[in-house]
Amino acid sequence: KGMIVTVADDGRQGVDCFSSSLNGFYDVILMDIRMPVLNGYDAAGEIRALPRPDAVTVPIVAMTADAFEDDIQKCLAAGMNGHVAKPVDPQALYDTIRSVLGQS
């Protein structure tokens, strides 16, 4: 699909990758919810709180086996823009990425 991917092993590394990147470097963040060190909810909150313009605009998509409506609402309330249920259906993932990026 022509994507360049950065992998973080835990939530803290994810926040550190984003915070040390150039403004606008990441087009979208795929955020696992159940990670060691810092869970996805807290990692998304820390990213949103960073003092840089893209911290509030970069789309964050939750990726989790927690797929009930209240789980989806919890992700959105934590500052995420979308939700993809595990096991991940590749087409659903690509559709969600296109959607949060405003592409049809």
GROMACS .gro file of C-alpha atoms in nm:
model
  104
    1LYS     CA    1   0.000   0.000   0.000
    2GLY     CA    2   0.306   0.229  -0.011
    3MET     CA    3   0.314   0.305   0.361
    4ILE     CA    4   0.621   0.368   0.570
    5VAL     CA    5   0.568   0.222   0.916
    6THR     CA    6   0.737   0.292   1.248
    7VAL     CA    7   0.686   0.018   1.509
    8ALA     CA    8   0.689   0.090   1.882
    9ASP     CA    9   0.699  -0.199   2.130
   10ASP     CA   10   0.497  -0.021   2.397
   11GLY     CA   11   0.297   0.294   2.458
   12ARG     CA   12   0.589   0.492   2.599
   13GLN     CA   13   0.796   0.421   2.288
   14GLY     CA   14   0.502   0.526   2.073
   15VAL     CA   15   0.475   0.861   2.248
   16ASP     CA   16   0.853   0.905   2.228
   17CYS     CA   17   0.857   0.825   1.853
   18PHE     CA   18   0.589   1.083   1.787
   19SER     CA   19   0.733   1.351   2.017
   20SER     CA   20   1.082   1.321   1.867
   21SER     CA   21   0.960   1.333   1.506
   22LEU     CA   22   0.937   1.640   1.287
   23ASN     CA   23   0.605   1.822   1.294
   24GLY     CA   24   0.374   1.657   1.040
   25PHE     CA   25   0.593   1.349   0.991
   26TYR     CA   26   0.319   1.100   1.082
   27ASP     CA   27   0.000   1.089   0.876
   28VAL     CA   28  -0.179   0.849   1.112
   29ILE     CA   29  -0.110   0.658   1.433
   30LEU     CA   30  -0.238   0.303   1.480
   31MET     CA   31  -0.270   0.266   1.856
   32ASP     CA   32  -0.296  -0.071   2.026
   33ILE     CA   33  -0.498  -0.033   2.345
   34ARG     CA   34  -0.343  -0.306   2.558
   35MET     CA   35   0.030  -0.235   2.560
   36PRO     CA   36   0.293  -0.264   2.830
   37VAL     CA   37   0.441   0.040   3.006
   38LEU     CA   38   0.170   0.282   2.884
   39ASN     CA   39  -0.168   0.171   2.752
   40GLY     CA   40  -0.319   0.311   2.434
   41TYR     CA   41  -0.565   0.542   2.611
   42ASP     CA   42  -0.288   0.709   2.811
   43ALA     CA   43  -0.049   0.718   2.514
   44ALA     CA   44  -0.315   0.891   2.301
   45GLY     CA   45  -0.374   1.140   2.583
   46GLU     CA   46  -0.004   1.218   2.612
   47ILE     CA   47   0.026   1.267   2.237
   48ARG     CA   48  -0.277   1.499   2.232
   49ALA     CA   49  -0.124   1.702   2.518
   50LEU     CA   50   0.210   1.763   2.345
   51PRO     CA   51   0.284   2.129   2.268
   52ARG     CA   52   0.303   2.096   1.889
   53PRO     CA   53   0.046   2.162   1.618
   54ASP     CA   54   0.020   1.809   1.481
   55ALA     CA   55  -0.041   1.657   1.825
   56VAL     CA   56  -0.405   1.762   1.809
   57THR     CA   57  -0.457   1.691   1.439
   58VAL     CA   58  -0.281   1.360   1.367
   59PRO     CA   59  -0.547   1.091   1.338
   60ILE     CA   60  -0.515   0.816   1.599
   61VAL     CA   61  -0.691   0.485   1.528
   62ALA     CA   62  -0.746   0.237   1.809
   63MET     CA   63  -0.670  -0.126   1.733
   64THR     CA   64  -0.818  -0.356   1.993
   65ALA     CA   65  -1.016  -0.672   2.054
   66ASP     CA   66  -1.246  -0.458   2.271
   67ALA     CA   67  -1.514  -0.399   2.010
   68PHE     CA   68  -1.836  -0.323   2.194
   69GLU     CA   69  -1.997   0.016   2.138
   70ASP     CA   70  -1.889   0.140   2.482
   71ASP     CA   71  -1.527   0.038   2.400
   72ILE     CA   72  -1.543   0.238   2.078
   73GLN     CA   73  -1.685   0.538   2.264
   74LYS     CA   74  -1.407   0.512   2.524
   75CYS     CA   75  -1.148   0.528   2.244
   76LEU     CA   76  -1.314   0.833   2.093
   77ALA     CA   77  -1.340   1.000   2.435
   78ALA     CA   78  -0.965   0.941   2.482
   79GLY     CA   79  -0.893   1.151   2.173
   80MET     CA   80  -0.880   0.883   1.908
   81ASN     CA   81  -1.044   0.931   1.570
   82GLY     CA   82  -1.135   0.575   1.478
   83HIS     CA   83  -1.146   0.214   1.588
   84VAL     CA   84  -1.048  -0.113   1.420
   85ALA     CA   85  -1.142  -0.441   1.585
   86LYS     CA   86  -0.901  -0.732   1.621
   87PRO     CA   87  -0.850  -0.965   1.455
   88VAL     CA   88  -0.787  -0.697   1.195
   89ASP     CA   89  -0.957  -0.724   0.860
   90PRO     CA   90  -0.704  -0.557   0.625
   91GLN     CA   91  -0.972  -0.395   0.409
   92ALA     CA   92  -1.146  -0.250   0.717
   93LEU     CA   93  -0.810  -0.113   0.833
   94TYR     CA   94  -0.740   0.053   0.497
   95ASP     CA   95  -1.093   0.191   0.483
   96THR     CA   96  -1.059   0.337   0.833
   97ILE     CA   97  -0.722   0.494   0.748
   98ARG     CA   98  -0.869   0.651   0.435
   99SER     CA   99  -1.165   0.777   0.635
  100VAL     CA  100  -0.962   0.944   0.912
  101LEU     CA  101  -0.737   1.099   0.647
  102GLY     CA  102  -1.043   1.242   0.472
  103GLN     CA  103  -0.992   1.035   0.159
  104SER     CA  104  -1.271   0.855  -0.023
   0.00000   0.00000   0.00000
